Coordinates of C-alpha atoms in Angstrom, one line a residue:
M1 CA 120.1 129.6 105.5
D2 CA 120.7 133.5 105.8
Y3 CA 119.6 133.4 109.5
L4 CA 122.9 131.6 110.4
Q5 CA 124.6 135.0 109.5
T6 CA 122.4 137.2 111.8
K7 CA 124.6 139.1 114.2
G8 CA 124.1 139.7 117.9
R9 CA 126.0 140.9 121.0
I10 CA 126.5 138.3 123.9
F11 CA 128.5 138.5 127.1
D12 CA 128.7 134.9 127.9
I13 CA 128.0 131.3 126.9
Q14 CA 127.6 128.7 129.8
R15 CA 127.8 125.1 129.1
Y16 CA 126.5 122.1 131.1
S17 CA 123.9 124.1 133.0
I18 CA 121.2 122.1 134.9
H19 CA 119.0 125.2 135.5
D20 CA 117.2 127.3 133.3
G21 CA 115.1 124.7 131.3
T22 CA 114.8 120.9 131.3
G23 CA 118.0 118.8 131.3
I24 CA 121.5 119.7 130.6
R25 CA 121.5 123.1 128.7
T26 CA 123.9 125.7 127.1
I27 CA 122.9 129.2 128.1
C28 CA 123.6 132.1 125.8
F29 CA 123.7 135.5 127.6
L30 CA 122.5 138.5 125.4
K31 CA 123.4 141.9 126.0
G32 CA 121.0 144.8 126.7
C33 CA 117.8 145.0 129.0
V34 CA 114.9 147.4 129.4
L35 CA 114.6 146.9 133.2
R36 CA 117.0 148.2 135.9
C37 CA 116.1 145.7 138.6
K38 CA 117.9 146.8 141.8
W39 CA 118.9 143.3 142.8
C40 CA 120.1 142.2 139.2
C41 CA 122.9 139.6 139.6
N42 CA 124.2 140.3 135.9
P43 CA 124.4 144.2 135.8
E44 CA 126.9 143.8 133.0
S45 CA 123.9 142.6 130.9
Q46 CA 121.8 145.8 131.2
E47 CA 123.8 148.0 128.9
Y48 CA 123.8 146.8 125.1
G49 CA 127.3 148.7 124.7
I50 CA 130.5 146.7 125.2
Q51 CA 132.0 147.7 128.5
E52 CA 135.0 147.3 130.8
M53 CA 134.6 145.7 134.2
T54 CA 137.2 145.1 136.9
V55 CA 137.3 141.4 137.8
Q56 CA 139.7 140.3 140.5
G57 CA 141.8 143.4 140.0
K58 CA 142.0 142.8 136.3
T59 CA 140.1 144.5 133.4
K60 CA 137.7 142.5 131.5
I61 CA 136.0 143.3 128.1
I62 CA 132.2 142.5 128.6
G63 CA 130.3 141.9 125.4
R64 CA 131.3 140.5 121.8
D65 CA 129.6 140.5 118.5
V66 CA 128.9 137.1 117.2
T67 CA 126.9 135.4 114.4
V68 CA 124.3 132.7 115.0
A69 CA 126.5 130.2 113.3
E70 CA 129.3 131.0 115.8
V71 CA 126.9 130.4 118.7
M72 CA 125.9 127.3 117.3
E73 CA 129.2 125.8 117.1
T74 CA 129.4 125.9 120.9
V75 CA 125.8 124.7 121.1
E76 CA 126.4 121.6 119.0
K77 CA 129.3 120.4 121.2
D78 CA 127.0 119.1 123.9
R79 CA 124.4 117.5 121.7
P80 CA 124.7 114.1 123.1
Y81 CA 124.0 115.5 126.8
Y82 CA 120.9 117.2 125.4
V83 CA 119.7 114.1 123.8
R84 CA 120.1 111.9 127.0
S85 CA 118.7 114.5 129.4
G86 CA 116.1 116.4 127.4
G87 CA 118.1 119.6 127.4
G88 CA 119.1 122.2 124.8
L89 CA 119.6 125.8 124.3
T90 CA 118.5 128.6 126.7
L91 CA 118.6 132.2 125.9
S92 CA 119.3 134.7 128.7
G93 CA 120.4 138.1 129.4
G94 CA 119.6 140.9 130.2
E95 CA 116.4 140.7 128.2
S96 CA 116.7 138.4 125.0
L97 CA 113.9 140.4 123.2
C98 CA 116.0 143.6 123.2
Q99 CA 117.8 141.7 120.3
P100 CA 114.7 140.2 118.6
E101 CA 116.2 139.2 115.2
F102 CA 119.3 137.6 116.9
A103 CA 117.1 135.9 119.3
R104 CA 114.6 134.6 116.9
D105 CA 117.3 133.4 114.6
L106 CA 119.3 131.5 117.3
L107 CA 116.1 129.7 118.3
H108 CA 115.4 129.0 114.7
A109 CA 118.8 127.5 114.1
A110 CA 118.6 125.2 117.1
R111 CA 115.2 124.0 116.2
A112 CA 116.3 123.5 112.7
V113 CA 118.8 120.8 113.9
G114 CA 116.7 119.3 116.5
I115 CA 117.8 121.0 119.6
N116 CA 115.2 121.9 122.3
T117 CA 114.9 125.6 122.9
A118 CA 114.1 127.9 125.9
M119 CA 114.3 131.5 126.9
E120 CA 114.1 133.5 130.0
S121 CA 112.4 136.6 129.6
M122 CA 110.1 139.4 131.1
A123 CA 108.1 139.6 127.9
C124 CA 108.6 143.5 127.9
A125 CA 108.3 144.1 124.3
K126 CA 105.8 144.7 121.6
W127 CA 103.4 141.6 120.9
N128 CA 104.8 141.4 117.4
V129 CA 108.2 140.9 118.5
I130 CA 107.3 137.9 120.6
E131 CA 105.0 136.6 118.1
G132 CA 107.8 136.2 115.8
I133 CA 109.8 134.2 118.2
L134 CA 107.1 131.8 119.5
P135 CA 107.4 129.4 116.5
Y136 CA 110.8 128.5 117.3
L137 CA 110.5 128.3 121.2
D138 CA 109.7 125.2 123.1
H139 CA 109.8 126.8 126.6
Y140 CA 109.0 130.3 127.7
L141 CA 110.5 131.0 131.2
M142 CA 108.8 134.3 132.1
D143 CA 109.6 136.3 135.0
I144 CA 106.6 138.0 136.9
K145 CA 108.1 140.0 139.7
H146 CA 105.2 141.9 141.3
M147 CA 101.4 142.3 140.6
D148 CA 101.4 146.0 141.8
S149 CA 102.6 148.2 138.8
E150 CA 103.9 151.1 141.1
K151 CA 106.0 148.8 143.3
H152 CA 107.2 147.2 140.2
K153 CA 108.3 150.5 138.9
E154 CA 110.0 151.6 141.9
F155 CA 112.4 148.6 142.1
T156 CA 112.7 147.7 138.3
G157 CA 112.2 151.2 136.5
K158 CA 109.0 150.1 134.6
G159 CA 105.5 149.2 135.4
N160 CA 104.2 145.7 134.8
E161 CA 101.2 146.2 132.4
L162 CA 102.7 145.3 129.2
M163 CA 104.2 142.2 130.7
L164 CA 101.2 140.9 132.2
E165 CA 99.3 141.6 129.1
N166 CA 101.8 139.7 127.0
A167 CA 101.8 136.7 129.5
G168 CA 98.2 136.2 128.7
K169 CA 98.7 136.2 125.1
I170 CA 101.6 133.8 125.2
A171 CA 99.6 131.5 127.4
S172 CA 96.4 131.8 124.9
S173 CA 98.6 131.3 121.9
G174 CA 99.2 127.6 122.9
Q175 CA 102.5 127.9 120.7
T176 CA 104.9 127.0 123.7
R177 CA 105.2 125.7 127.2
L178 CA 104.9 128.7 129.6
S179 CA 106.4 128.6 133.1
I180 CA 106.3 131.4 135.6
R181 CA 109.3 132.3 137.6
V182 CA 109.4 134.7 140.6
P183 CA 112.7 136.1 141.9
V184 CA 111.9 136.4 145.5
I185 CA 113.4 139.7 146.9
P186 CA 113.1 140.8 150.5
T187 CA 111.7 144.3 151.0
F188 CA 110.0 143.9 147.3
N189 CA 107.9 140.8 147.0
D190 CA 108.7 138.3 149.7
T191 CA 105.3 138.3 151.7
A192 CA 102.8 135.5 151.5
A193 CA 100.2 138.0 150.1
E194 CA 102.6 139.3 147.4
I195 CA 103.6 135.8 146.3
R196 CA 100.0 134.7 146.5
A197 CA 98.7 137.3 144.2
I198 CA 101.3 136.4 141.5
A199 CA 100.5 132.7 141.7
Q200 CA 96.8 133.3 141.5
F201 CA 97.5 135.3 138.4
A202 CA 99.7 132.7 137.0
D203 CA 97.1 129.9 137.9
K204 CA 94.6 131.6 135.6
L205 CA 96.9 131.4 132.4
P206 CA 95.8 128.7 130.1
G207 CA 98.4 125.9 130.2
V208 CA 100.4 127.1 132.9
E209 CA 101.2 124.2 135.3
E210 CA 104.3 125.3 137.5
I211 CA 105.8 128.4 139.1
Y212 CA 109.4 128.6 140.3
L213 CA 110.3 130.7 143.3
L214 CA 113.9 131.8 143.0
P215 CA 115.5 133.0 146.2
Y216 CA 117.5 136.2 146.2
H217 CA 121.1 135.8 146.5
R218 CA 124.1 138.2 146.6
L219 CA 126.4 136.5 144.1
G220 CA 126.5 139.5 141.6
Q221 CA 127.0 142.2 144.1
D222 CA 131.0 142.6 143.4
K223 CA 130.0 143.2 139.9
Y224 CA 128.6 146.7 140.5
E225 CA 131.8 147.9 141.9
G226 CA 133.8 146.3 139.1
L227 CA 131.4 148.5 136.7
G228 CA 131.9 151.6 138.9
R229 CA 128.3 151.4 140.2
I230 CA 126.4 151.5 143.4
Y231 CA 124.6 148.2 144.6
E232 CA 121.3 149.8 145.9
L233 CA 120.2 146.8 148.1
P234 CA 123.3 146.4 150.2
D235 CA 121.5 145.5 153.4
I236 CA 119.1 142.9 152.6
L237 CA 119.7 139.3 153.3
P238 CA 118.6 136.0 151.0
P239 CA 115.4 134.7 152.5
S240 CA 115.9 131.7 154.8
P241 CA 115.0 128.1 153.7
E242 CA 112.2 128.2 156.2
H243 CA 110.7 131.4 154.5
M244 CA 110.9 129.9 151.2
Q245 CA 109.2 126.9 152.3
M246 CA 106.3 128.9 153.7
L247 CA 106.1 130.8 150.5
K248 CA 105.8 127.4 148.5
K249 CA 103.4 126.2 150.8
T250 CA 101.3 129.6 150.3
V251 CA 101.3 128.8 146.4
E252 CA 100.3 125.2 146.8
T253 CA 97.4 126.0 149.0
S254 CA 96.0 128.9 147.1
T255 CA 96.3 127.5 143.6
G256 CA 96.6 124.4 141.6
L257 CA 100.1 125.0 140.4
R258 CA 103.2 122.9 141.1
C259 CA 105.7 125.1 142.8
Q260 CA 109.5 124.6 143.1
I261 CA 112.4 126.5 144.8
G262 CA 115.0 127.4 142.6
G263 CA 115.4 126.2 138.9

């Protein structure tokens, strides 16, 4: 089982999460991302390189190299919780597809021992990379941030054409459950018209039944200072519960999708 020795770079493993997939999950956070979202709550994930970050006045090393087997030692510890709750392993980041071999082999290792697999991803990669991962993936949690490519580029650094194209290919493949997630960011995509456009696109994807609206929060803002970086959206506030309910209703009245706030 050579895939157990594949090496990758991570910056955290979070056990006993009740988000990012069904049931109780272990989340493995991979280093590296192709986007530079202005609101990113994990800025330490963006660079593939190992970094130093100041956390509560102390220097912390962000990033370590591990094998698939080493990650699986942690994942296996909570197997009884996965069995009872329908949970499992979720890959996050960053963008997991920036380390395609490591991501594929982690998912393969989990699947090989009967552990459910999920991946959070923007699908910003060549199709052959995604195609190689799908056989080992139970649930693809795909971010779609905006339907307008220019605005997408302004706030994330890249246009959205490749991601939307891959969303169609993933859905049409029938190989995995696909759910769409939308980070709701004031000044970027928090109007009814913008959310409706994303939801109507998602509603046309074969097999897609749910969409998650993830309200903006400021929990990662201090990390930018710890990395010596400037947070580019210092003045925006999280959307109110009432505003999120309005957006949820917008999705439900304009599509056949189930809509959930958070998750």
